[in-house]
Amino acid sequence: MPPTEEHPVHPVPPPPPPPPAPRDDTRTLTTVAHTAFFLLLGASLVRFLLRHPGEPRTPWILALSITLALLYVLGPALGAAPTARRLLWLGLVVTTWMVLVVLAPSFAWCAVPLFFTALRTLPPRAAIVLVALLTGFVVIAQLQLAKSFDPNLLLAPPAVAALATAVFVHMERQAQAQRTLIDDLIRTRRELAATERREGTLAERQRLSMEIHDTLAQNLSSQQMLLQAADRTWDTDPATARAHVRTATGIAAHGLAEARRLVHDLAPPELADGAGLAEALRSLDAGPDIEVRFHLEGTPAPLPDRVQSALLRIAQGALANVREHSGARTTALTLSFLGDQVVLDVADDGHGFTQPRTGTDSGIGTRTGTRTGSPDRGHGLPAMRARVRQLGGTLTIESTPGEGTVLSAAIPLEPAP
């Protein structure tokens, strides 16, 4: 029934998409810091070899430089979180660098990228203490390299370290505030969407209750009164009684038409206006990154409305699982008419999942997986099972890791008269 002023339709709005993620500038900063470290380490080693050829400490300098480079390469694999292994790694890197600085003060400037590593790994106070320690080593090393006292060598390294630390801490605080703001925004939008869905559901329930009261309930009440009047006059005035029964029969026919109209209004919109199941399935999609292909096999036969609605909802739920869990690029929908049954197959080329065999449940053959993110999680698959169970059909899921998943829903059809 089209919306009118008396019975407005309140559509349930879909949940809003999350806001776009902020640009990850940390990755660029990390790449620059790593590149600077290896450039400074290589330049320091070349400077030492040119300035001090053939010295006895040269093998130690080479070994420590290679060790420091290898340790630094292992850093990204340990992550940025301050775990025990990450802290041990940072301690080994700093210790190796300090020994290098003691043997060759020219390696002192490798501390600048280490500032960034310390600030990313340690809590703020511990990071500042370590930065101060590294800065002290830099100052001592520069004073050893200088031929005479230079106040710039005493003041410049602490100034650079303080500026770099302040900028990094300020950027981290801004990033944390931005993340908190985004989380609050997402939570608020989800709460707003949930509120709108609840309001839409309540409005639709109110509309249906008014429809039932104004049509079916009134018709049933009229039928009851007419049949009671017919019962009272059946012996004394049979003609009048039969007239009451005929009137009640007409009202019942009208109520049946109203009930069918209500059921039609509650059918999926894809099947409205006489659209068939094949056309509705052909119009489905699973998102911009997944190609959905539809195939029709066998000779199409008229399907009951509840069978069409159930198969359409199963296809929609299966595509939602494909989009959220499978990582597939292509999905095939196949609708097969096999005479005594209609079968809907949904096959994807995703990563699949491991599935232990389980027994059947009320005539529904299932083989489902238990891994996190499998289609059996949530309410999608139980809803499919319920729809198939109501129609006396079977639901089967087959999946192999790396080879995708196939969901098959088979519903028996009554033989044509």
Short mmCIF file of C-alpha atoms in Angstrom, two decimals:
data_model
loop_
_atom_site.label_atom_id
_atom_site.label_comp_id
_atom_site.label_asym_id
_atom_site.label_seq_id
_atom_site.Cartn_x
_atom_site.Cartn_y
_atom_site.Cartn_z
CA MET A 1 0.00 0.00 0.00
CA PRO A 2 1.53 3.38 -0.90
CA PRO A 3 2.21 5.75 2.00
CA THR A 4 -0.57 8.18 2.83
CA GLU A 5 -1.07 10.88 5.42
CA GLU A 6 -3.15 8.45 7.48
CA HIS A 7 -0.57 5.67 7.34
CA PRO A 8 2.90 7.14 6.78
CA VAL A 9 5.75 4.73 6.20
CA HIS A 10 8.82 5.27 8.38
CA PRO A 11 11.78 3.64 6.67
CA VAL A 12 14.50 2.29 8.91
CA PRO A 13 17.68 4.20 8.04
CA PRO A 14 20.82 2.17 7.46
CA PRO A 15 23.68 2.65 9.92
CA PRO A 16 25.93 5.53 8.85
CA PRO A 17 29.32 4.62 7.48
CA PRO A 18 32.26 5.30 9.79
CA PRO A 19 34.21 8.49 9.14
CA PRO A 20 37.35 8.15 7.06
CA ALA A 21 40.46 7.19 8.99
CA PRO A 22 42.95 10.01 9.59
CA ARG A 23 46.07 10.05 7.50
CA ASP A 24 48.81 7.92 9.02
CA ASP A 25 51.78 10.30 9.05
CA THR A 26 53.57 8.11 11.61
CA ARG A 27 54.57 5.65 8.88
CA THR A 28 56.29 8.38 6.87
CA LEU A 29 58.06 9.68 9.98
CA THR A 30 59.22 6.16 10.83
CA THR A 31 60.61 5.63 7.33
CA VAL A 32 62.51 8.92 7.46
CA ALA A 33 63.94 8.06 10.91
CA HIS A 34 65.11 4.62 9.77
CA THR A 35 66.68 6.04 6.64
CA ALA A 36 68.45 8.76 8.64
CA PHE A 37 69.81 6.20 11.10
CA PHE A 38 71.45 4.05 8.44
CA LEU A 39 72.80 7.11 6.61
CA LEU A 40 74.34 8.46 9.82
CA LEU A 41 75.69 5.03 10.77
CA GLY A 42 77.27 4.55 7.34
CA ALA A 43 78.69 8.08 7.28
CA SER A 44 80.17 7.64 10.77
CA LEU A 45 81.80 4.35 9.80
CA VAL A 46 83.25 5.80 6.59
CA ARG A 47 84.57 8.82 8.51
CA PHE A 48 86.28 6.59 11.06
CA LEU A 49 87.88 4.39 8.41
CA LEU A 50 89.18 7.45 6.51
CA ARG A 51 90.46 9.24 9.59
CA HIS A 52 91.91 6.20 11.38
CA PRO A 53 93.20 3.66 8.84
CA GLY A 54 94.81 0.52 10.22
CA GLU A 55 94.03 1.14 13.88
CA PRO A 56 93.74 -1.88 16.23
CA ARG A 57 90.19 -0.93 17.19
CA THR A 58 88.98 -1.03 13.57
CA PRO A 59 87.74 -4.67 13.75
CA TRP A 60 85.75 -3.80 16.87
CA ILE A 61 84.26 -0.77 15.17
CA LEU A 62 83.26 -2.84 12.14
CA ALA A 63 81.75 -5.62 14.27
CA LEU A 64 79.82 -3.21 16.48
CA SER A 65 78.55 -1.25 13.46
CA ILE A 66 77.26 -4.43 11.80
CA THR A 67 75.72 -5.58 15.11
CA LEU A 68 74.00 -2.22 15.60
CA ALA A 69 72.63 -2.29 12.05
CA LEU A 70 71.28 -5.83 12.46
CA LEU A 71 69.69 -5.00 15.81
CA TYR A 72 68.06 -1.93 14.33
CA VAL A 73 66.65 -3.96 11.45
CA LEU A 74 64.97 -6.31 13.94
CA GLY A 75 63.12 -3.42 15.59
CA PRO A 76 60.08 -3.12 13.26
CA ALA A 77 59.36 -6.84 13.61
CA LEU A 78 58.85 -6.39 17.37
CA GLY A 79 56.18 -3.69 16.96
CA ALA A 80 55.94 -0.33 18.69
CA ALA A 81 54.25 -1.47 21.91
CA PRO A 82 56.50 -1.44 25.03
CA THR A 83 56.66 -5.21 25.44
CA ALA A 84 59.46 -6.99 27.27
CA ARG A 85 61.12 -8.05 24.01
CA ARG A 86 60.84 -4.50 22.64
CA LEU A 87 62.41 -3.03 25.79
CA LEU A 88 65.22 -5.63 25.69
CA TRP A 89 65.84 -4.78 22.04
CA LEU A 90 65.99 -1.06 22.80
CA GLY A 91 68.44 -1.69 25.65
CA LEU A 92 70.73 -3.70 23.35
CA VAL A 93 70.61 -1.01 20.65
CA VAL A 94 71.42 1.80 23.11
CA THR A 95 74.20 -0.23 24.78
CA THR A 96 75.83 -1.11 21.45
CA TRP A 97 75.63 2.52 20.35
CA MET A 98 77.21 3.74 23.62
CA VAL A 99 80.13 1.32 23.23
CA LEU A 100 80.59 2.57 19.67
CA VAL A 101 80.59 6.19 20.85
CA VAL A 102 83.18 5.39 23.51
CA LEU A 103 85.45 3.78 20.89
CA ALA A 104 84.68 6.29 18.11
CA PRO A 105 82.97 9.58 19.08
CA SER A 106 82.00 10.22 15.44
CA PHE A 107 79.09 7.76 15.89
CA ALA A 108 77.40 10.16 18.33
CA TRP A 109 75.02 11.67 15.78
CA CYS A 110 73.32 8.31 15.31
CA ALA A 111 71.53 9.26 18.52
CA VAL A 112 69.11 11.55 16.66
CA PRO A 113 67.07 8.67 15.13
CA LEU A 114 67.36 6.85 18.46
CA PHE A 115 65.51 9.78 20.07
CA PHE A 116 62.52 8.96 17.90
CA THR A 117 62.77 5.23 18.69
CA ALA A 118 62.91 5.90 22.44
CA LEU A 119 59.96 8.30 22.32
CA ARG A 120 57.86 5.76 20.40
CA THR A 121 58.75 2.81 22.63
CA LEU A 122 58.90 4.12 26.21
CA PRO A 123 56.41 6.04 28.37
CA PRO A 124 56.95 9.82 28.20
CA ARG A 125 58.98 10.18 31.42
CA ALA A 126 61.21 7.19 30.75
CA ALA A 127 61.69 8.35 27.16
CA ILE A 128 62.75 11.83 28.28
CA VAL A 129 65.29 10.32 30.71
CA LEU A 130 66.75 8.15 27.94
CA VAL A 131 66.85 11.09 25.52
CA ALA A 132 68.74 13.12 28.13
CA LEU A 133 71.22 10.26 28.57
CA LEU A 134 71.76 9.97 24.82
CA THR A 135 72.18 13.74 24.55
CA GLY A 136 74.85 13.65 27.27
CA PHE A 137 76.81 11.07 25.30
CA VAL A 138 76.50 13.23 22.18
CA VAL A 139 77.83 16.30 24.01
CA ILE A 140 80.78 14.39 25.48
CA ALA A 141 81.63 12.84 22.11
CA GLN A 142 81.52 16.20 20.30
CA LEU A 143 83.74 17.82 22.92
CA GLN A 144 86.26 14.99 22.50
CA LEU A 145 86.31 15.51 18.74
CA ALA A 146 86.75 19.29 19.05
CA LYS A 147 90.28 20.66 19.19
CA SER A 148 89.19 23.48 21.48
CA PHE A 149 86.19 24.32 23.62
CA ASP A 150 83.16 25.33 21.57
CA PRO A 151 79.99 26.46 23.41
CA ASN A 152 77.88 25.39 20.42
CA LEU A 153 78.93 21.79 20.96
CA LEU A 154 77.79 22.08 24.58
CA LEU A 155 74.44 23.77 23.94
CA ALA A 156 73.35 22.70 20.44
CA PRO A 157 72.75 18.97 21.10
CA PRO A 158 70.50 19.59 24.17
CA ALA A 159 68.60 22.27 22.25
CA VAL A 160 68.03 19.95 19.27
CA ALA A 161 67.00 17.08 21.57
CA ALA A 162 64.61 19.28 23.54
CA LEU A 163 63.02 20.66 20.37
CA ALA A 164 62.63 17.20 18.81
CA THR A 165 61.16 15.78 22.03
CA ALA A 166 58.70 18.66 22.42
CA VAL A 167 57.53 18.39 18.82
CA PHE A 168 57.09 14.62 19.06
CA VAL A 169 55.19 14.77 22.37
CA HIS A 170 52.92 17.51 20.99
CA MET A 171 52.20 15.48 17.86
CA GLU A 172 51.42 12.37 19.92
CA ARG A 173 49.01 14.32 22.13
CA GLN A 174 47.27 15.76 19.10
CA ALA A 175 47.01 12.31 17.49
CA GLN A 176 45.58 10.84 20.69
CA ALA A 177 43.04 13.65 20.98
CA GLN A 178 42.05 13.10 17.34
CA ARG A 179 41.65 9.34 17.91
CA THR A 180 39.52 9.99 20.98
CA LEU A 181 37.37 12.46 19.05
CA ILE A 182 36.89 9.99 16.18
CA ASP A 183 35.95 7.20 18.62
CA ASP A 184 33.40 9.48 20.27
CA LEU A 185 31.99 10.47 16.88
CA ILE A 186 31.67 6.84 15.74
CA ARG A 187 30.02 5.86 19.02
CA THR A 188 27.61 8.79 18.82
CA ARG A 189 26.67 7.99 15.22
CA ARG A 190 26.09 4.34 16.12
CA GLU A 191 23.88 5.33 19.04
CA LEU A 192 21.97 7.73 16.80
CA ALA A 193 21.52 5.05 14.15
CA ALA A 194 20.32 2.56 16.79
CA THR A 195 17.84 5.14 18.11
CA GLU A 196 16.53 5.83 14.62
CA ARG A 197 16.16 2.11 13.95
CA ARG A 198 14.22 1.67 17.19
CA GLU A 199 11.98 4.62 16.35
CA GLY A 200 11.42 3.27 12.84
CA THR A 201 10.56 -0.17 14.23
CA LEU A 202 8.10 1.29 16.74
CA ALA A 203 6.50 3.45 14.05
CA GLU A 204 6.11 0.46 11.75
CA ARG A 205 4.61 -1.61 14.56
CA GLN A 206 2.15 1.18 15.30
CA ARG A 207 1.20 1.40 11.62
CA LEU A 208 0.64 -2.36 11.41
CA SER A 209 -1.41 -2.35 14.61
CA MET A 210 -3.64 0.38 13.22
CA GLU A 211 -3.95 -1.49 9.91
CA ILE A 212 -4.94 -4.72 11.69
CA HIS A 213 -7.38 -2.90 13.99
CA ASP A 214 -9.04 -0.98 11.16
CA THR A 215 -9.36 -3.98 8.82
CA LEU A 216 -8.97 -7.50 10.18
CA ALA A 217 -10.16 -6.84 13.73
CA GLN A 218 -13.21 -4.92 12.55
CA ASN A 219 -14.06 -7.61 10.00
CA LEU A 220 -13.74 -10.38 12.58
CA SER A 221 -15.93 -8.43 15.00
CA SER A 222 -18.59 -7.95 12.31
CA GLN A 223 -18.47 -11.63 11.41
CA GLN A 224 -18.88 -12.61 15.04
CA MET A 225 -21.96 -10.42 15.49
CA LEU A 226 -23.55 -11.64 12.23
CA LEU A 227 -22.95 -15.29 13.07
CA GLN A 228 -24.34 -14.81 16.56
CA ALA A 229 -27.44 -13.12 15.08
CA ALA A 230 -27.80 -15.98 12.60
CA ASP A 231 -27.56 -18.51 15.42
CA ARG A 232 -30.32 -16.75 17.37
CA THR A 233 -32.70 -16.55 14.37
CA TRP A 234 -31.85 -19.86 12.68
CA ASP A 235 -34.95 -21.66 13.95
CA THR A 236 -37.44 -18.79 13.95
CA ASP A 237 -36.38 -16.94 10.79
CA PRO A 238 -34.15 -19.10 8.55
CA ALA A 239 -34.15 -16.59 5.68
CA THR A 240 -32.77 -13.84 7.85
CA ALA A 241 -30.21 -16.23 9.35
CA ARG A 242 -28.99 -17.28 5.91
CA ALA A 243 -28.73 -13.61 4.94
CA HIS A 244 -26.54 -13.01 8.00
CA VAL A 245 -24.32 -15.94 7.03
CA ARG A 246 -23.98 -14.68 3.45
CA THR A 247 -23.05 -11.23 4.75
CA ALA A 248 -20.48 -12.75 7.12
CA THR A 249 -19.05 -14.75 4.20
CA GLY A 250 -18.61 -11.56 2.17
CA ILE A 251 -16.92 -9.83 5.09
CA ALA A 252 -14.59 -12.84 5.50
CA ALA A 253 -13.63 -12.64 1.83
CA HIS A 254 -12.91 -8.95 2.23
CA GLY A 255 -10.81 -9.63 5.34
CA LEU A 256 -8.85 -12.31 3.49
CA ALA A 257 -8.07 -9.80 0.75
CA GLU A 258 -6.93 -7.28 3.36
CA ALA A 259 -4.71 -9.91 5.04
CA ARG A 260 -3.10 -10.75 1.70
CA ARG A 261 -2.51 -7.04 1.05
CA LEU A 262 -0.77 -6.70 4.42
CA VAL A 263 1.42 -9.71 3.68
CA HIS A 264 2.26 -8.26 0.28
CA ASP A 265 3.26 -4.94 1.89
CA LEU A 266 5.63 -6.82 4.20
CA ALA A 267 7.34 -8.70 1.35
CA PRO A 268 10.88 -7.70 0.34
CA PRO A 269 10.84 -4.57 -1.85
CA GLU A 270 12.98 -6.37 -4.44
CA LEU A 271 10.01 -8.66 -5.12
CA ALA A 272 7.47 -5.85 -5.33
CA ASP A 273 5.57 -4.95 -8.50
CA GLY A 274 5.59 -8.56 -9.68
CA ALA A 275 9.38 -8.84 -9.99
CA GLY A 276 10.50 -12.48 -10.00
CA LEU A 277 13.11 -14.08 -7.78
CA ALA A 278 15.62 -14.35 -10.64
CA GLU A 279 15.44 -10.61 -11.35
CA ALA A 280 15.79 -9.82 -7.64
CA LEU A 281 18.86 -12.08 -7.28
CA ARG A 282 20.41 -10.63 -10.44
CA SER A 283 20.22 -7.13 -8.94
CA LEU A 284 22.05 -8.03 -5.71
CA ASP A 285 25.61 -6.91 -5.01
CA ALA A 286 28.18 -7.50 -2.28
CA GLY A 287 30.01 -4.18 -2.37
CA PRO A 288 32.28 -2.32 -4.76
CA ASP A 289 35.20 -4.75 -4.40
CA ILE A 290 33.31 -8.00 -5.04
CA GLU A 291 31.93 -9.10 -8.41
CA VAL A 292 28.60 -10.94 -8.15
CA ARG A 293 27.60 -13.23 -11.03
CA PHE A 294 24.11 -14.71 -11.35
CA HIS A 295 23.26 -17.97 -13.12
CA LEU A 296 19.82 -19.47 -13.78
CA GLU A 297 19.58 -23.21 -14.40
CA GLY A 298 16.56 -25.31 -15.29
CA THR A 299 13.09 -24.24 -16.32
CA PRO A 300 11.77 -21.50 -14.03
CA ALA A 301 8.55 -22.38 -12.25
CA PRO A 302 6.20 -20.17 -10.23
CA LEU A 303 7.32 -20.07 -6.61
CA PRO A 304 5.21 -19.28 -3.55
CA ASP A 305 5.78 -15.82 -2.12
CA ARG A 306 7.24 -17.18 1.11
CA VAL A 307 9.76 -19.32 -0.83
CA GLN A 308 10.85 -16.34 -2.94
CA SER A 309 11.19 -14.14 0.15
CA ALA A 310 13.16 -16.80 2.04
CA LEU A 311 15.62 -17.44 -0.82
CA LEU A 312 16.12 -13.73 -1.39
CA ARG A 313 16.84 -13.13 2.30
CA ILE A 314 19.24 -16.10 2.38
CA ALA A 315 21.11 -14.70 -0.64
CA GLN A 316 21.34 -11.27 1.01
CA GLY A 317 22.63 -12.78 4.25
CA ALA A 318 25.17 -14.94 2.42
CA LEU A 319 26.49 -11.94 0.47
CA ALA A 320 26.80 -10.01 3.74
CA ASN A 321 28.95 -12.85 5.13
CA VAL A 322 31.04 -12.86 1.96
CA ARG A 323 31.60 -9.13 2.24
CA GLU A 324 32.50 -9.16 5.95
CA HIS A 325 34.40 -12.43 6.42
CA SER A 326 35.60 -14.11 3.23
CA GLY A 327 38.02 -11.70 1.55
CA ALA A 328 36.60 -12.88 -1.77
CA ARG A 329 36.86 -11.08 -5.10
CA THR A 330 34.10 -12.98 -6.95
CA THR A 331 30.82 -14.54 -5.83
CA ALA A 332 28.47 -16.70 -7.91
CA LEU A 333 24.72 -16.91 -7.25
CA THR A 334 23.07 -19.92 -8.90
CA LEU A 335 19.32 -20.51 -8.84
CA SER A 336 18.43 -24.03 -10.00
CA PHE A 337 14.95 -25.38 -10.68
CA LEU A 338 15.14 -29.17 -10.33
CA GLY A 339 11.48 -30.05 -10.69
CA ASP A 340 10.73 -31.18 -7.15
CA GLN A 341 12.90 -28.55 -5.48
CA VAL A 342 14.56 -25.20 -5.99
CA VAL A 343 18.20 -24.75 -4.98
CA LEU A 344 20.13 -21.56 -4.32
CA ASP A 345 23.94 -21.83 -4.31
CA VAL A 346 26.23 -19.00 -3.16
CA ALA A 347 29.90 -19.71 -3.93
CA ASP A 348 32.83 -17.38 -3.27
CA ASP A 349 36.57 -17.53 -3.95
CA GLY A 350 37.57 -16.27 -0.49
CA HIS A 351 40.01 -17.74 2.00
CA GLY A 352 37.50 -20.26 3.39
CA PHE A 353 37.73 -21.80 6.85
CA THR A 354 38.28 -25.08 8.64
CA GLN A 355 35.04 -26.90 9.34
CA PRO A 356 34.47 -29.88 11.60
CA ARG A 357 31.56 -32.11 10.59
CA THR A 358 28.48 -31.82 12.78
CA GLY A 359 25.16 -33.57 12.83
CA THR A 360 21.95 -32.38 11.28
CA ASP A 361 19.50 -30.11 12.99
CA SER A 362 15.82 -30.49 12.21
CA GLY A 363 16.41 -31.59 8.66
CA ILE A 364 19.09 -29.01 7.94
CA GLY A 365 22.39 -30.48 6.84
CA THR A 366 25.18 -28.22 8.05
CA ARG A 367 28.92 -28.28 7.97
CA THR A 368 30.10 -25.12 9.55
CA GLY A 369 33.40 -23.80 10.81
CA THR A 370 34.35 -22.59 14.24
CA ARG A 371 37.08 -20.15 13.45
CA THR A 372 36.65 -16.52 14.38
CA GLY A 373 35.11 -14.65 11.48
CA SER A 374 33.43 -17.71 10.00
CA PRO A 375 29.89 -17.37 8.71
CA ASP A 376 28.56 -19.21 11.78
CA ARG A 377 29.29 -16.18 13.94
CA GLY A 378 26.49 -13.78 14.77
CA HIS A 379 22.86 -14.08 13.69
CA GLY A 380 23.10 -14.45 9.91
CA LEU A 381 23.41 -18.23 9.62
CA PRO A 382 20.85 -19.02 12.37
CA ALA A 383 18.36 -16.81 10.53
CA MET A 384 19.03 -18.72 7.30
CA ARG A 385 18.55 -22.01 9.11
CA ALA A 386 15.26 -20.81 10.56
CA ARG A 387 13.95 -19.75 7.15
CA VAL A 388 14.91 -23.05 5.56
CA ARG A 389 13.53 -25.06 8.47
CA GLN A 390 10.14 -23.37 8.17
CA LEU A 391 9.95 -24.46 4.52
CA GLY A 392 11.16 -28.03 5.17
CA GLY A 393 14.41 -27.55 3.27
CA THR A 394 18.10 -28.17 3.88
CA LEU A 395 21.00 -25.76 4.32
CA THR A 396 24.55 -26.93 3.62
CA ILE A 397 27.83 -25.06 3.97
CA GLU A 398 31.07 -26.44 2.55
CA SER A 399 34.41 -24.69 2.90
CA THR A 400 38.12 -25.45 2.64
CA PRO A 401 40.89 -23.07 3.73
CA GLY A 402 42.17 -21.24 0.68
CA GLU A 403 39.46 -22.59 -1.63
CA GLY A 404 36.43 -20.49 -0.74
CA THR A 405 33.00 -21.36 0.63
CA VAL A 406 29.78 -22.71 -0.91
CA LEU A 407 26.40 -22.21 0.77
CA SER A 408 23.50 -24.23 -0.63
CA ALA A 409 19.83 -23.86 0.30
CA ALA A 410 17.44 -26.47 -1.13
CA ILE A 411 13.67 -26.07 -0.66
CA PRO A 412 11.20 -28.72 -1.80
CA LEU A 413 8.34 -27.73 -4.06
CA GLU A 414 4.84 -29.12 -4.13
CA PRO A 415 4.15 -31.03 -7.37
CA ALA A 416 2.02 -29.18 -9.89
CA PRO A 417 -1.59 -30.45 -10.07
#
